[in-house]
């Protein structure tokens, strides 16, 4: 017999991207509107990818690429705050202290 799943409302990719962007806006100080829009676009891109390519291996690579994209949008200080938040929450974020760390490029924020 199949198990019933909890009845949580299904969000659209746009709603989910907005929620992720709002969460980052609460964590990161002084995000500009341009940065918020860029983060929304990043979230939407990877949410759609997740729907097309589910699976653990794809998820790990998607998270790594998302954080590389974050580095193109956030200032160095904002990105460091995000990294500390990830370390404190023990979430699946790439980290400099993790063997799967994402290399940090030179910051080129135009935001």
PDB file of C-alpha atoms in Angstrom:
ATOM      1  CA  UNK A   1       0.000   0.000   0.000  1.00  0.00           C
ATOM      2  CA  UNK A   2       1.362   3.437  -0.938  1.00  0.00           C
ATOM      3  CA  UNK A   3       2.052   5.895   1.842  1.00  0.00           C
ATOM      4  CA  UNK A   4       0.324   9.251   1.811  1.00  0.00           C
ATOM      5  CA  UNK A   5       2.585  12.265   1.592  1.00  0.00           C
ATOM      6  CA  UNK A   6       2.074  15.251   3.848  1.00  0.00           C
ATOM      7  CA  UNK A   7      -0.263  17.729   2.240  1.00  0.00           C
ATOM      8  CA  UNK A   8       2.034  20.700   1.766  1.00  0.00           C
ATOM      9  CA  UNK A   9       1.069  23.140  -0.948  1.00  0.00           C
ATOM     10  CA  UNK A  10       3.206  22.822  -4.064  1.00  0.00           C
ATOM     11  CA  UNK A  11       5.009  26.065  -4.891  1.00  0.00           C
ATOM     12  CA  UNK A  12       5.787  27.168  -8.403  1.00  0.00           C
ATOM     13  CA  UNK A  13       9.465  27.579  -9.312  1.00  0.00           C
ATOM     14  CA  UNK A  14       8.913  31.346  -9.238  1.00  0.00           C
ATOM     15  CA  UNK A  15       7.429  31.221  -5.726  1.00  0.00           C
ATOM     16  CA  UNK A  16      10.262  29.009  -4.514  1.00  0.00           C
ATOM     17  CA  UNK A  17      12.899  31.314  -6.071  1.00  0.00           C
ATOM     18  CA  UNK A  18      11.262  34.319  -4.398  1.00  0.00           C
ATOM     19  CA  UNK A  19      11.300  32.523  -1.033  1.00  0.00           C
ATOM     20  CA  UNK A  20      15.010  31.647  -1.356  1.00  0.00           C
ATOM     21  CA  UNK A  21      15.812  35.220  -2.369  1.00  0.00           C
ATOM     22  CA  UNK A  22      13.882  36.656   0.591  1.00  0.00           C
ATOM     23  CA  UNK A  23      15.765  34.319   2.923  1.00  0.00           C
ATOM     24  CA  UNK A  24      19.115  35.548   1.608  1.00  0.00           C
ATOM     25  CA  UNK A  25      17.953  39.154   1.866  1.00  0.00           C
ATOM     26  CA  UNK A  26      17.317  38.585   5.601  1.00  0.00           C
ATOM     27  CA  UNK A  27      20.781  37.079   6.085  1.00  0.00           C
ATOM     28  CA  UNK A  28      22.844  39.452   3.964  1.00  0.00           C
ATOM     29  CA  UNK A  29      23.141  43.153   4.714  1.00  0.00           C
ATOM     30  CA  UNK A  30      22.612  45.855   2.161  1.00  0.00           C
ATOM     31  CA  UNK A  31      21.597  43.800  -0.855  1.00  0.00           C
ATOM     32  CA  UNK A  32      20.785  46.106  -3.719  1.00  0.00           C
ATOM     33  CA  UNK A  33      17.677  45.590  -5.824  1.00  0.00           C
ATOM     34  CA  UNK A  34      19.954  44.567  -8.695  1.00  0.00           C
ATOM     35  CA  UNK A  35      21.585  41.916  -6.483  1.00  0.00           C
ATOM     36  CA  UNK A  36      18.178  40.649  -5.336  1.00  0.00           C
ATOM     37  CA  UNK A  37      17.042  40.292  -8.946  1.00  0.00           C
ATOM     38  CA  UNK A  38      20.266  38.482  -9.867  1.00  0.00           C
ATOM     39  CA  UNK A  39      19.849  36.117  -6.889  1.00  0.00           C
ATOM     40  CA  UNK A  40      16.233  35.464  -7.869  1.00  0.00           C
ATOM     41  CA  UNK A  41      17.375  34.597 -11.398  1.00  0.00           C
ATOM     42  CA  UNK A  42      20.047  32.241 -10.008  1.00  0.00           C
ATOM     43  CA  UNK A  43      17.520  30.508  -7.760  1.00  0.00           C
ATOM     44  CA  UNK A  44      14.988  30.142 -10.557  1.00  0.00           C
ATOM     45  CA  UNK A  45      17.629  28.671 -12.875  1.00  0.00           C
ATOM     46  CA  UNK A  46      18.683  26.007 -10.383  1.00  0.00           C
ATOM     47  CA  UNK A  47      15.156  25.191  -9.237  1.00  0.00           C
ATOM     48  CA  UNK A  48      14.217  24.480 -12.843  1.00  0.00           C
ATOM     49  CA  UNK A  49      17.368  22.371 -13.249  1.00  0.00           C
ATOM     50  CA  UNK A  50      16.455  20.419 -10.123  1.00  0.00           C
ATOM     51  CA  UNK A  51      13.074  19.604 -11.632  1.00  0.00           C
ATOM     52  CA  UNK A  52      14.692  18.415 -14.855  1.00  0.00           C
ATOM     53  CA  UNK A  53      17.607  16.542 -13.254  1.00  0.00           C
ATOM     54  CA  UNK A  54      16.726  15.110  -9.856  1.00  0.00           C
ATOM     55  CA  UNK A  55      19.213  12.937  -8.016  1.00  0.00           C
ATOM     56  CA  UNK A  56      21.987  13.198  -5.446  1.00  0.00           C
ATOM     57  CA  UNK A  57      24.904  13.603  -7.852  1.00  0.00           C
ATOM     58  CA  UNK A  58      23.132  16.313  -9.838  1.00  0.00           C
ATOM     59  CA  UNK A  59      22.132  18.047  -6.591  1.00  0.00           C
ATOM     60  CA  UNK A  60      25.685  18.254  -5.259  1.00  0.00           C
ATOM     61  CA  UNK A  61      26.985  19.699  -8.527  1.00  0.00           C
ATOM     62  CA  UNK A  62      24.046  22.114  -8.753  1.00  0.00           C
ATOM     63  CA  UNK A  63      24.757  23.458  -5.243  1.00  0.00           C
ATOM     64  CA  UNK A  64      28.427  23.979  -6.128  1.00  0.00           C
ATOM     65  CA  UNK A  65      27.545  25.879  -9.307  1.00  0.00           C
ATOM     66  CA  UNK A  66      24.941  27.965  -7.488  1.00  0.00           C
ATOM     67  CA  UNK A  67      27.519  29.142  -4.968  1.00  0.00           C
ATOM     68  CA  UNK A  68      29.938  30.010  -7.762  1.00  0.00           C
ATOM     69  CA  UNK A  69      27.137  32.115  -9.262  1.00  0.00           C
ATOM     70  CA  UNK A  70      26.564  33.751  -5.872  1.00  0.00           C
ATOM     71  CA  UNK A  71      30.202  34.865  -5.880  1.00  0.00           C
ATOM     72  CA  UNK A  72      29.587  36.789  -9.107  1.00  0.00           C
ATOM     73  CA  UNK A  73      26.702  38.708  -7.492  1.00  0.00           C
ATOM     74  CA  UNK A  74      27.690  39.228  -3.862  1.00  0.00           C
ATOM     75  CA  UNK A  75      30.451  41.364  -2.440  1.00  0.00           C
ATOM     76  CA  UNK A  76      33.262  39.525  -0.719  1.00  0.00           C
ATOM     77  CA  UNK A  77      31.869  40.556   2.696  1.00  0.00           C
ATOM     78  CA  UNK A  78      28.364  39.352   1.812  1.00  0.00           C
ATOM     79  CA  UNK A  79      29.694  36.033   0.544  1.00  0.00           C
ATOM     80  CA  UNK A  80      31.713  35.540   3.729  1.00  0.00           C
ATOM     81  CA  UNK A  81      28.552  36.110   5.783  1.00  0.00           C
ATOM     82  CA  UNK A  82      26.756  33.522   3.666  1.00  0.00           C
ATOM     83  CA  UNK A  83      29.595  31.035   4.177  1.00  0.00           C
ATOM     84  CA  UNK A  84      29.515  31.562   7.962  1.00  0.00           C
ATOM     85  CA  UNK A  85      25.752  31.030   7.933  1.00  0.00           C
ATOM     86  CA  UNK A  86      26.241  27.763   6.044  1.00  0.00           C
ATOM     87  CA  UNK A  87      28.892  26.580   8.471  1.00  0.00           C
ATOM     88  CA  UNK A  88      26.731  27.481  11.471  1.00  0.00           C
ATOM     89  CA  UNK A  89      23.655  25.743  10.097  1.00  0.00           C
ATOM     90  CA  UNK A  90      25.633  22.686   8.950  1.00  0.00           C
ATOM     91  CA  UNK A  91      23.776  22.759   5.662  1.00  0.00           C
ATOM     92  CA  UNK A  92      24.986  21.397   2.348  1.00  0.00           C
ATOM     93  CA  UNK A  93      26.795  24.557   1.315  1.00  0.00           C
ATOM     94  CA  UNK A  94      30.231  24.504  -0.244  1.00  0.00           C
ATOM     95  CA  UNK A  95      32.773  25.701   2.267  1.00  0.00           C
ATOM     96  CA  UNK A  96      36.477  26.514   2.341  1.00  0.00           C
ATOM     97  CA  UNK A  97      36.750  23.958   5.165  1.00  0.00           C
ATOM     98  CA  UNK A  98      35.165  21.215   3.060  1.00  0.00           C
ATOM     99  CA  UNK A  99      37.078  18.920   0.705  1.00  0.00           C
ATOM    100  CA  UNK A 100      34.496  19.795  -1.958  1.00  0.00           C
ATOM    101  CA  UNK A 101      35.200  23.495  -1.557  1.00  0.00           C
ATOM    102  CA  UNK A 102      34.482  25.867  -4.367  1.00  0.00           C
ATOM    103  CA  UNK A 103      37.480  27.988  -5.251  1.00  0.00           C
ATOM    104  CA  UNK A 104      36.906  31.660  -4.612  1.00  0.00           C
ATOM    105  CA  UNK A 105      37.460  33.826  -7.692  1.00  0.00           C
ATOM    106  CA  UNK A 106      38.396  37.468  -7.701  1.00  0.00           C
ATOM    107  CA  UNK A 107      35.216  39.358  -6.926  1.00  0.00           C
ATOM    108  CA  UNK A 108      33.876  41.318  -9.850  1.00  0.00           C
ATOM    109  CA  UNK A 109      30.701  42.791  -8.454  1.00  0.00           C
ATOM    110  CA  UNK A 110      28.945  45.196 -10.720  1.00  0.00           C
ATOM    111  CA  UNK A 111      25.944  45.276  -8.434  1.00  0.00           C
TER     112      UNK A 111
END
